[in-house]
Amino acid sequence: MSTLTDFLVTPEKSIREAISKIDRNTKGIVLIVDDSAHLIGTITDGDIRRAILSGYDLSSPVSLLLKERESSPYPKPVTAQVDTVKSELLALMNTHGIRQVPLLDEDGHVVDIAFLTDIVKEYELPLSALVMAGGFGKRLHPLTEKVPKPMLPVGDRPILELIIEQLKNSGIHRVNLAVYYKGDMIEEHFGSGEDFGVEIDYIKEEEPLGTAGALGFLDSTDEPVLIINGDILTKIDFRSMLRFHKEQRSELTVAVSKYDYRVPYGVLECDGPKIKQILEKPLYSFFVNAGIYLLQSSVVQYIPRGKHFDMTDLIEILIQKKHTVVSFPIVEYWLDIGQPDDYKRAQRDIKKEKKGR
């Protein structure tokens, strides 16, 4: 369980340390304080994700992000006294469109933090989810010869069960499962979803439809749809992703993970035959598709019903037609279980997490 120190960062600490604190407290915010715990400002995960997209060095101090906030609608943090009643805190959050309020004593020291999710226990997100759980998992053979990949155990529970639990804990209670390979095993395990705290509907593919084809079978809705591959373990904050999606007025938001690759050789930069410089084992960074998406129902019109269609196809169509497609960088834990080594890592990570509790 998080303590107050998991939310506090001094101005000279790095952005990377702020990310670590947010990952630890799971609330999407850190408070910037001086050495006496006087509040200076707040940094949200949204501030950090925008900094990552802008190319900030994660070793830079968080004070740089505070300067960025000076031009935002709320340059100063919205706070309340520690004895403020819940109804007033809720009104304050609604007025300013925020999910948390630092609570201060009369001298301005941070004493506690009020969270919307604690005041309103049943805070359901206005979206449904589609989990793509129909793949063959060929790269994980022989593990998947008798068990569909989403049902492979991580620790003592199937991958898909961990995903559904995360959706439920995020306030997403309407879940669609797109199944194909050994889909009966998945349906037999989860049933209606009642035992797992969600409502589950099944999209049974008669043939593999790709990573987006099942979207063509969803009921029409005005709400966004969250799509996640059924072989992903992550602690991504879906609430933050939805808020980012709305802020950007995006029609499709793609979660991305930063991937670093170090070339194991000296790289030559040439101008024709002339060598301009040599870079010894340079490190290159890329954003890779993390297999998690938020889309507006309006874009479903581009998905052919009953035909193989991938999310990459949809992304290309939307870009060509000048629709708004944005990236949402993941700063939390994320693992795509696509290879045997990934599956082994998942087992190690879940064991480490249980030991840390």
mmCIF file of C-alpha atoms in Angstrom:
data_model
loop_
_atom_site.group_PDB
_atom_site.id
_atom_site.type_symbol
_atom_site.label_atom_id
_atom_site.label_comp_id
_atom_site.label_asym_id
_atom_site.label_seq_id
_atom_site.Cartn_x
_atom_site.Cartn_y
_atom_site.Cartn_z
ATOM 1 C CA MET A 1 0.000 0.000 0.000
ATOM 2 C CA SER A 2 1.272 3.472 -0.876
ATOM 3 C CA THR A 3 2.473 5.901 1.769
ATOM 4 C CA LEU A 4 2.669 9.685 1.546
ATOM 5 C CA THR A 5 6.385 9.534 0.752
ATOM 6 C CA ASP A 6 5.518 7.637 -2.449
ATOM 7 C CA PHE A 7 3.948 10.903 -3.697
ATOM 8 C CA LEU A 8 6.622 13.423 -2.659
ATOM 9 C CA VAL A 9 9.502 14.587 -4.863
ATOM 10 C CA THR A 10 11.857 17.526 -4.400
ATOM 11 C CA PRO A 11 12.501 19.860 -7.381
ATOM 12 C CA GLU A 12 16.028 18.639 -8.111
ATOM 13 C CA LYS A 13 14.984 14.998 -8.453
ATOM 14 C CA SER A 14 14.883 13.568 -11.967
ATOM 15 C CA ILE A 15 11.853 13.006 -14.171
ATOM 16 C CA ARG A 16 12.810 9.328 -14.083
ATOM 17 C CA GLU A 17 12.417 9.295 -10.295
ATOM 18 C CA ALA A 18 9.017 10.979 -10.618
ATOM 19 C CA ILE A 19 8.005 8.208 -13.025
ATOM 20 C CA SER A 20 9.177 5.624 -10.498
ATOM 21 C CA LYS A 21 7.090 7.243 -7.761
ATOM 22 C CA ILE A 22 3.986 7.373 -9.975
ATOM 23 C CA ASP A 23 4.500 3.730 -10.884
ATOM 24 C CA ARG A 24 4.732 2.914 -7.172
ATOM 25 C CA ASN A 25 1.752 4.934 -5.968
ATOM 26 C CA THR A 26 -0.466 4.048 -9.011
ATOM 27 C CA LYS A 27 -2.367 7.340 -8.661
ATOM 28 C CA GLY A 28 -0.936 9.273 -11.611
ATOM 29 C CA ILE A 29 0.553 12.183 -9.652
ATOM 30 C CA VAL A 30 3.525 13.335 -7.593
ATOM 31 C CA LEU A 31 3.727 16.406 -5.383
ATOM 32 C CA ILE A 32 6.777 18.638 -5.682
ATOM 33 C CA VAL A 33 7.794 19.784 -2.207
ATOM 34 C CA ASP A 34 10.726 21.471 -0.512
ATOM 35 C CA ASP A 35 12.801 19.813 2.210
ATOM 36 C CA SER A 36 10.179 20.785 4.807
ATOM 37 C CA ALA A 37 7.296 19.237 2.818
ATOM 38 C CA HIS A 38 5.854 22.614 1.798
ATOM 39 C CA LEU A 39 3.944 22.163 -1.444
ATOM 40 C CA ILE A 40 5.528 23.790 -4.517
ATOM 41 C CA GLY A 41 3.544 22.207 -7.323
ATOM 42 C CA THR A 42 2.179 18.982 -8.791
ATOM 43 C CA ILE A 43 3.246 16.854 -11.743
ATOM 44 C CA THR A 44 0.811 14.389 -13.288
ATOM 45 C CA ASP A 45 1.506 11.418 -15.475
ATOM 46 C CA GLY A 46 0.028 13.457 -18.329
ATOM 47 C CA ASP A 47 2.717 16.108 -17.826
ATOM 48 C CA ILE A 48 5.370 13.396 -17.948
ATOM 49 C CA ARG A 49 3.947 11.694 -21.046
ATOM 50 C CA ARG A 50 3.864 15.014 -22.910
ATOM 51 C CA ALA A 51 7.477 15.628 -21.857
ATOM 52 C CA ILE A 52 8.495 12.210 -23.212
ATOM 53 C CA LEU A 53 6.821 12.940 -26.550
ATOM 54 C CA SER A 54 8.634 16.308 -26.626
ATOM 55 C CA GLY A 55 11.987 14.546 -26.243
ATOM 56 C CA TYR A 56 12.833 15.512 -22.650
ATOM 57 C CA ASP A 57 15.813 13.738 -21.128
ATOM 58 C CA LEU A 58 14.444 11.650 -18.246
ATOM 59 C CA SER A 59 17.504 12.543 -16.171
ATOM 60 C CA SER A 60 16.427 16.221 -16.227
ATOM 61 C CA PRO A 61 15.049 17.666 -12.963
ATOM 62 C CA VAL A 62 11.292 17.793 -12.438
ATOM 63 C CA SER A 63 11.609 21.539 -11.909
ATOM 64 C CA LEU A 64 11.665 21.825 -15.717
ATOM 65 C CA LEU A 65 8.177 20.331 -15.839
ATOM 66 C CA LEU A 66 6.968 22.834 -13.261
ATOM 67 C CA LYS A 67 8.055 25.617 -15.622
ATOM 68 C CA GLU A 68 5.990 23.979 -18.367
ATOM 69 C CA ARG A 69 2.963 24.059 -16.076
ATOM 70 C CA GLU A 70 3.224 27.836 -15.714
ATOM 71 C CA SER A 71 1.463 28.197 -19.077
ATOM 72 C CA SER A 72 -1.260 25.641 -18.282
ATOM 73 C CA PRO A 73 -4.842 26.519 -17.215
ATOM 74 C CA TYR A 74 -3.898 25.666 -13.605
ATOM 75 C CA PRO A 75 -0.284 26.744 -13.039
ATOM 76 C CA LYS A 76 -0.748 26.510 -9.268
ATOM 77 C CA PRO A 77 -1.998 23.306 -7.605
ATOM 78 C CA VAL A 78 -5.585 23.177 -6.366
ATOM 79 C CA THR A 79 -5.387 22.397 -2.642
ATOM 80 C CA ALA A 80 -7.615 22.139 0.420
ATOM 81 C CA GLN A 81 -7.213 22.160 4.173
ATOM 82 C CA VAL A 82 -6.759 18.777 5.780
ATOM 83 C CA ASP A 83 -10.123 18.942 7.589
ATOM 84 C CA THR A 84 -12.185 19.671 4.442
ATOM 85 C CA VAL A 85 -15.292 17.466 4.265
ATOM 86 C CA LYS A 86 -15.724 15.001 1.400
ATOM 87 C CA SER A 87 -18.642 16.834 -0.210
ATOM 88 C CA GLU A 88 -16.541 20.002 -0.526
ATOM 89 C CA LEU A 89 -13.607 18.038 -1.900
ATOM 90 C CA LEU A 90 -15.855 16.400 -4.496
ATOM 91 C CA ALA A 91 -17.237 19.795 -5.541
ATOM 92 C CA LEU A 92 -13.677 21.139 -5.828
ATOM 93 C CA MET A 93 -12.660 18.229 -8.051
ATOM 94 C CA ASN A 94 -15.717 18.621 -10.265
ATOM 95 C CA THR A 95 -15.153 22.363 -10.648
ATOM 96 C CA HIS A 96 -11.530 21.991 -11.729
ATOM 97 C CA GLY A 97 -11.811 18.655 -13.553
ATOM 98 C CA ILE A 98 -9.209 16.948 -11.365
ATOM 99 C CA ARG A 99 -9.017 13.576 -9.610
ATOM 100 C CA GLN A 100 -6.878 14.439 -6.597
ATOM 101 C CA VAL A 101 -6.404 17.317 -4.159
ATOM 102 C CA PRO A 102 -3.357 17.750 -1.882
ATOM 103 C CA LEU A 103 -4.422 18.345 1.719
ATOM 104 C CA LEU A 104 -2.369 20.888 3.675
ATOM 105 C CA ASP A 105 -2.101 21.944 7.276
ATOM 106 C CA GLU A 106 -2.356 25.593 8.240
ATOM 107 C CA ASP A 107 1.367 26.089 7.567
ATOM 108 C CA GLY A 108 1.192 24.711 4.019
ATOM 109 C CA HIS A 109 2.765 21.334 4.739
ATOM 110 C CA VAL A 110 1.471 18.358 2.780
ATOM 111 C CA VAL A 111 -0.396 16.103 5.199
ATOM 112 C CA ASP A 112 -2.453 13.879 2.914
ATOM 113 C CA ILE A 113 -4.022 13.605 -0.548
ATOM 114 C CA ALA A 114 -7.735 13.200 -1.346
ATOM 115 C CA PHE A 115 -8.559 11.010 -4.345
ATOM 116 C CA LEU A 116 -11.755 10.929 -6.348
ATOM 117 C CA THR A 117 -11.678 7.138 -6.411
ATOM 118 C CA ASP A 118 -11.768 7.087 -2.587
ATOM 119 C CA ILE A 119 -14.640 9.565 -2.360
ATOM 120 C CA VAL A 120 -16.694 7.950 -5.117
ATOM 121 C CA LYS A 121 -16.055 4.224 -4.759
ATOM 122 C CA GLU A 122 -17.984 3.162 -7.863
ATOM 123 C CA TYR A 123 -16.349 5.381 -10.448
ATOM 124 C CA GLU A 124 -17.079 3.638 -13.725
ATOM 125 C CA LEU A 125 -15.238 4.718 -16.846
ATOM 126 C CA PRO A 126 -17.498 5.687 -19.746
ATOM 127 C CA LEU A 127 -16.114 3.111 -22.153
ATOM 128 C CA SER A 128 -16.162 -0.581 -22.961
ATOM 129 C CA ALA A 129 -13.235 -2.871 -23.663
ATOM 130 C CA LEU A 130 -12.410 -5.373 -26.375
ATOM 131 C CA VAL A 131 -9.735 -7.949 -25.585
ATOM 132 C CA MET A 132 -8.226 -9.677 -28.605
ATOM 133 C CA ALA A 133 -7.940 -13.258 -27.359
ATOM 134 C CA GLY A 134 -8.155 -15.335 -30.540
ATOM 135 C CA GLY A 135 -4.531 -15.775 -31.611
ATOM 136 C CA PHE A 136 -2.770 -19.120 -32.076
ATOM 137 C CA GLY A 137 0.306 -18.193 -30.041
ATOM 138 C CA LYS A 138 2.552 -20.179 -32.396
ATOM 139 C CA ARG A 139 5.728 -18.550 -31.109
ATOM 140 C CA LEU A 140 4.987 -20.026 -27.682
ATOM 141 C CA HIS A 141 4.652 -23.627 -28.856
ATOM 142 C CA PRO A 142 4.562 -26.186 -27.331
ATOM 143 C CA LEU A 143 2.946 -24.280 -24.421
ATOM 144 C CA THR A 144 0.002 -23.280 -26.613
ATOM 145 C CA GLU A 145 -0.654 -26.630 -28.271
ATOM 146 C CA LYS A 146 -3.416 -27.432 -25.782
ATOM 147 C CA VAL A 147 -4.043 -24.040 -24.171
ATOM 148 C CA PRO A 148 -4.814 -20.704 -25.895
ATOM 149 C CA LYS A 149 -2.136 -18.123 -25.199
ATOM 150 C CA PRO A 150 -4.387 -15.810 -23.104
ATOM 151 C CA MET A 151 -5.050 -18.743 -20.755
ATOM 152 C CA LEU A 152 -1.379 -19.485 -20.049
ATOM 153 C CA PRO A 153 -0.800 -19.089 -16.313
ATOM 154 C CA VAL A 154 1.338 -16.272 -14.969
ATOM 155 C CA GLY A 155 1.902 -17.190 -11.369
ATOM 156 C CA ASP A 156 -1.269 -19.064 -10.485
ATOM 157 C CA ARG A 157 -3.693 -17.210 -12.790
ATOM 158 C CA PRO A 158 -4.237 -16.992 -16.573
ATOM 159 C CA ILE A 159 -2.946 -13.913 -18.410
ATOM 160 C CA LEU A 160 -6.493 -13.031 -19.470
ATOM 161 C CA GLU A 161 -7.737 -13.156 -15.899
ATOM 162 C CA LEU A 162 -5.093 -10.605 -14.891
ATOM 163 C CA ILE A 163 -6.147 -8.352 -17.789
ATOM 164 C CA ILE A 164 -9.838 -8.540 -16.867
ATOM 165 C CA GLU A 165 -9.051 -7.793 -13.232
ATOM 166 C CA GLN A 166 -7.122 -4.690 -14.271
ATOM 167 C CA LEU A 167 -10.018 -3.527 -16.441
ATOM 168 C CA LYS A 168 -12.448 -4.013 -13.558
ATOM 169 C CA ASN A 169 -10.200 -2.192 -11.084
ATOM 170 C CA SER A 170 -9.959 0.708 -13.555
ATOM 171 C CA GLY A 171 -13.756 1.054 -13.635
ATOM 172 C CA ILE A 172 -14.348 -0.807 -16.914
ATOM 173 C CA HIS A 173 -17.115 -3.344 -16.402
ATOM 174 C CA ARG A 174 -18.278 -4.066 -19.968
ATOM 175 C CA VAL A 175 -15.808 -6.394 -21.660
ATOM 176 C CA ASN A 176 -15.926 -8.053 -25.075
ATOM 177 C CA LEU A 177 -13.675 -11.029 -25.750
ATOM 178 C CA ALA A 178 -12.787 -11.791 -29.377
ATOM 179 C CA VAL A 179 -12.014 -15.525 -29.437
ATOM 180 C CA TYR A 180 -11.026 -18.067 -32.078
ATOM 181 C CA TYR A 181 -8.303 -20.601 -31.247
ATOM 182 C CA LYS A 182 -9.643 -22.818 -28.421
ATOM 183 C CA GLY A 183 -12.197 -20.129 -27.622
ATOM 184 C CA ASP A 184 -14.413 -22.657 -25.833
ATOM 185 C CA MET A 185 -11.810 -22.949 -23.073
ATOM 186 C CA ILE A 186 -11.915 -19.183 -22.557
ATOM 187 C CA GLU A 187 -15.724 -19.044 -22.504
ATOM 188 C CA GLU A 188 -15.924 -21.997 -20.122
ATOM 189 C CA HIS A 189 -13.526 -20.289 -17.695
ATOM 190 C CA PHE A 190 -15.056 -16.799 -17.680
ATOM 191 C CA GLY A 191 -18.717 -17.460 -18.514
ATOM 192 C CA SER A 192 -20.802 -14.294 -18.219
ATOM 193 C CA GLY A 193 -18.054 -12.567 -16.251
ATOM 194 C CA GLU A 194 -20.201 -12.301 -13.125
ATOM 195 C CA ASP A 195 -17.675 -14.171 -10.977
ATOM 196 C CA PHE A 196 -14.984 -11.711 -12.120
ATOM 197 C CA GLY A 197 -16.959 -8.508 -11.495
ATOM 198 C CA VAL A 198 -17.574 -7.652 -15.168
ATOM 199 C CA GLU A 199 -20.070 -8.282 -17.947
ATOM 200 C CA ILE A 200 -18.573 -10.361 -20.749
ATOM 201 C CA ASP A 201 -19.829 -10.736 -24.307
ATOM 202 C CA TYR A 202 -18.074 -12.986 -26.798
ATOM 203 C CA ILE A 203 -17.229 -12.281 -30.423
ATOM 204 C CA LYS A 204 -16.633 -15.728 -31.910
ATOM 205 C CA GLU A 205 -14.545 -15.436 -35.039
ATOM 206 C CA GLU A 206 -15.244 -18.120 -37.643
ATOM 207 C CA GLU A 207 -11.797 -17.418 -39.062
ATOM 208 C CA PRO A 208 -8.914 -15.241 -37.814
ATOM 209 C CA LEU A 209 -9.877 -11.583 -38.332
ATOM 210 C CA GLY A 210 -6.620 -9.903 -37.335
ATOM 211 C CA THR A 211 -6.077 -7.368 -34.574
ATOM 212 C CA ALA A 212 -8.981 -5.107 -35.601
ATOM 213 C CA GLY A 213 -11.453 -7.252 -37.562
ATOM 214 C CA ALA A 214 -13.586 -8.091 -34.514
ATOM 215 C CA LEU A 215 -14.378 -4.384 -34.041
ATOM 216 C CA GLY A 216 -16.795 -4.634 -36.945
ATOM 217 C CA PHE A 217 -19.087 -6.798 -34.786
ATOM 218 C CA LEU A 218 -19.371 -4.406 -31.828
ATOM 219 C CA ASP A 219 -22.717 -2.780 -31.088
ATOM 220 C CA SER A 220 -22.958 0.890 -32.034
ATOM 221 C CA THR A 221 -22.071 3.256 -29.202
ATOM 222 C CA ASP A 222 -21.156 6.901 -28.637
ATOM 223 C CA GLU A 223 -18.514 5.940 -26.083
ATOM 224 C CA PRO A 224 -14.866 5.232 -26.852
ATOM 225 C CA VAL A 225 -13.690 1.636 -27.020
ATOM 226 C CA LEU A 226 -10.522 0.346 -25.383
ATOM 227 C CA ILE A 227 -8.770 -2.433 -27.319
ATOM 228 C CA ILE A 228 -6.028 -4.507 -25.727
ATOM 229 C CA ASN A 229 -4.229 -7.588 -26.971
ATOM 230 C CA GLY A 230 -4.837 -10.669 -24.842
ATOM 231 C CA ASP A 231 -1.149 -11.382 -24.249
ATOM 232 C CA ILE A 232 -0.145 -8.147 -22.536
ATOM 233 C CA LEU A 233 0.721 -7.516 -18.902
ATOM 234 C CA THR A 234 0.776 -3.852 -17.954
ATOM 235 C CA LYS A 235 0.004 -1.399 -15.187
ATOM 236 C CA ILE A 236 -0.977 1.348 -17.621
ATOM 237 C CA ASP A 237 -3.453 3.849 -16.163
ATOM 238 C CA PHE A 238 -6.508 3.563 -18.410
ATOM 239 C CA ARG A 239 -8.081 6.644 -16.803
ATOM 240 C CA SER A 240 -5.073 8.724 -17.771
ATOM 241 C CA MET A 241 -5.178 7.292 -21.281
ATOM 242 C CA LEU A 242 -8.851 8.241 -21.640
ATOM 243 C CA ARG A 243 -8.201 11.743 -20.319
ATOM 244 C CA PHE A 244 -5.273 12.159 -22.732
ATOM 245 C CA HIS A 245 -7.450 10.844 -25.581
ATOM 246 C CA LYS A 246 -10.089 13.470 -24.833
ATOM 247 C CA GLU A 247 -7.597 16.299 -24.345
ATOM 248 C CA GLN A 248 -6.081 15.593 -27.759
ATOM 249 C CA ARG A 249 -9.542 15.229 -29.344
ATOM 250 C CA SER A 250 -8.182 12.042 -30.789
ATOM 251 C CA GLU A 251 -10.109 9.592 -32.919
ATOM 252 C CA LEU A 252 -7.551 6.855 -32.324
ATOM 253 C CA THR A 253 -4.987 6.854 -29.524
ATOM 254 C CA VAL A 254 -2.186 4.296 -29.694
ATOM 255 C CA ALA A 255 -0.299 3.368 -26.528
ATOM 256 C CA VAL A 256 3.422 3.291 -27.250
ATOM 257 C CA SER A 257 6.414 1.984 -25.353
ATOM 258 C CA LYS A 258 9.913 3.391 -25.632
ATOM 259 C CA TYR A 259 12.346 0.870 -27.061
ATOM 260 C CA ASP A 260 16.105 1.403 -26.917
ATOM 261 C CA TYR A 261 18.462 -0.374 -29.287
ATOM 262 C CA ARG A 262 22.234 -0.152 -29.049
ATOM 263 C CA VAL A 263 24.060 -0.907 -32.294
ATOM 264 C CA PRO A 264 26.906 -3.291 -31.399
ATOM 265 C CA TYR A 265 29.258 -1.711 -33.936
ATOM 266 C CA GLY A 266 30.774 1.624 -34.815
ATOM 267 C CA VAL A 267 28.321 3.419 -37.140
ATOM 268 C CA LEU A 268 29.783 5.540 -39.929
ATOM 269 C CA GLU A 269 28.018 8.629 -41.224
ATOM 270 C CA CYS A 270 29.100 9.229 -44.809
ATOM 271 C CA ASP A 271 28.683 11.896 -47.465
ATOM 272 C CA GLY A 272 29.234 9.841 -50.580
ATOM 273 C CA PRO A 273 32.594 8.117 -50.149
ATOM 274 C CA LYS A 274 33.747 10.557 -47.445
ATOM 275 C CA ILE A 275 33.350 9.619 -43.792
ATOM 276 C CA LYS A 276 31.894 12.529 -41.802
ATOM 277 C CA GLN A 277 32.002 10.945 -38.348
ATOM 278 C CA ILE A 278 31.945 7.628 -36.537
ATOM 279 C CA LEU A 279 29.549 6.854 -33.711
ATOM 280 C CA GLU A 280 30.807 4.054 -31.490
ATOM 281 C CA LYS A 281 27.968 1.671 -30.529
ATOM 282 C CA PRO A 282 25.281 4.390 -30.608
ATOM 283 C CA LEU A 283 21.972 4.049 -28.753
ATOM 284 C CA TYR A 284 18.794 4.698 -30.738
ATOM 285 C CA SER A 285 15.347 5.097 -29.183
ATOM 286 C CA PHE A 286 12.021 4.377 -30.833
ATOM 287 C CA PHE A 287 8.362 4.336 -29.852
ATOM 288 C CA VAL A 288 6.843 0.915 -30.558
ATOM 289 C CA ASN A 289 3.195 -0.098 -30.767
ATOM 290 C CA ALA A 290 2.185 -1.479 -27.349
ATOM 291 C CA GLY A 291 -0.991 -3.266 -28.495
ATOM 292 C CA ILE A 292 -3.381 -1.014 -26.543
ATOM 293 C CA TYR A 293 -5.726 1.449 -28.266
ATOM 294 C CA LEU A 294 -8.562 3.873 -27.587
ATOM 295 C CA LEU A 295 -10.810 4.702 -30.495
ATOM 296 C CA GLN A 296 -13.986 6.595 -31.189
ATOM 297 C CA SER A 297 -16.830 4.479 -32.518
ATOM 298 C CA SER A 298 -16.967 6.726 -35.600
ATOM 299 C CA VAL A 299 -13.828 5.095 -37.021
ATOM 300 C CA VAL A 300 -15.396 1.620 -37.001
ATOM 301 C CA GLN A 301 -16.922 2.518 -40.382
ATOM 302 C CA TYR A 302 -13.506 1.877 -41.955
ATOM 303 C CA ILE A 303 -13.336 -1.710 -40.666
ATOM 304 C CA PRO A 304 -14.731 -4.330 -43.085
ATOM 305 C CA ARG A 305 -17.137 -6.708 -41.383
ATOM 306 C CA GLY A 306 -16.076 -10.338 -41.315
ATOM 307 C CA LYS A 307 -12.729 -9.800 -43.055
ATOM 308 C CA HIS A 308 -9.140 -9.964 -41.848
ATOM 309 C CA PHE A 309 -8.079 -6.464 -40.797
ATOM 310 C CA ASP A 310 -5.288 -5.254 -38.523
ATOM 311 C CA MET A 311 -4.982 -2.168 -36.354
ATOM 312 C CA THR A 312 -2.026 -1.096 -38.482
ATOM 313 C CA ASP A 313 -4.373 -1.072 -41.499
ATOM 314 C CA LEU A 314 -6.815 1.146 -39.603
ATOM 315 C CA ILE A 315 -4.065 3.496 -38.471
ATOM 316 C CA GLU A 316 -2.829 3.947 -42.033
ATOM 317 C CA ILE A 317 -6.345 4.646 -43.339
ATOM 318 C CA LEU A 318 -7.058 7.217 -40.633
ATOM 319 C CA ILE A 319 -3.759 9.007 -41.234
ATOM 320 C CA GLN A 320 -4.407 9.104 -44.984
ATOM 321 C CA LYS A 321 -7.870 10.550 -44.388
ATOM 322 C CA LYS A 322 -6.462 13.224 -42.055
ATOM 323 C CA HIS A 323 -8.118 11.909 -38.921
ATOM 324 C CA THR A 324 -6.492 12.618 -35.549
ATOM 325 C CA VAL A 325 -4.266 9.726 -34.487
ATOM 326 C CA VAL A 326 -2.063 10.303 -31.439
ATOM 327 C CA SER A 327 0.443 8.332 -29.379
ATOM 328 C CA PHE A 328 0.222 7.820 -25.620
ATOM 329 C CA PRO A 329 3.578 6.878 -24.075
ATOM 330 C CA ILE A 330 3.500 4.194 -21.408
ATOM 331 C CA VAL A 331 5.605 5.006 -18.353
ATOM 332 C CA GLU A 332 4.247 2.108 -16.310
ATOM 333 C CA TYR A 333 5.122 -1.586 -16.436
ATOM 334 C CA TRP A 334 4.413 -3.207 -19.826
ATOM 335 C CA LEU A 335 5.264 -6.628 -21.210
ATOM 336 C CA ASP A 336 4.154 -8.249 -24.470
ATOM 337 C CA ILE A 337 4.258 -12.025 -23.922
ATOM 338 C CA GLY A 338 5.087 -13.044 -27.463
ATOM 339 C CA GLN A 339 8.186 -15.193 -27.023
ATOM 340 C CA PRO A 340 9.262 -17.912 -24.545
ATOM 341 C CA ASP A 341 11.744 -15.499 -22.932
ATOM 342 C CA ASP A 342 8.915 -12.976 -22.407
ATOM 343 C CA TYR A 343 6.820 -15.646 -20.712
ATOM 344 C CA LYS A 344 9.718 -16.517 -18.396
ATOM 345 C CA ARG A 345 10.158 -12.852 -17.566
ATOM 346 C CA ALA A 346 6.441 -12.556 -16.760
ATOM 347 C CA GLN A 347 6.791 -15.407 -14.268
ATOM 348 C CA ARG A 348 9.767 -13.714 -12.633
ATOM 349 C CA ASP A 349 8.018 -10.343 -12.500
ATOM 350 C CA ILE A 350 4.827 -11.680 -10.918
ATOM 351 C CA LYS A 351 6.853 -13.579 -8.325
ATOM 352 C CA LYS A 352 8.840 -10.437 -7.518
ATOM 353 C CA GLU A 353 5.638 -8.405 -7.220
ATOM 354 C CA LYS A 354 4.123 -10.874 -4.759
ATOM 355 C CA LYS A 355 7.265 -10.803 -2.628
ATOM 356 C CA GLY A 356 7.114 -6.994 -2.542
ATOM 357 C CA ARG A 357 3.572 -6.884 -1.194
#
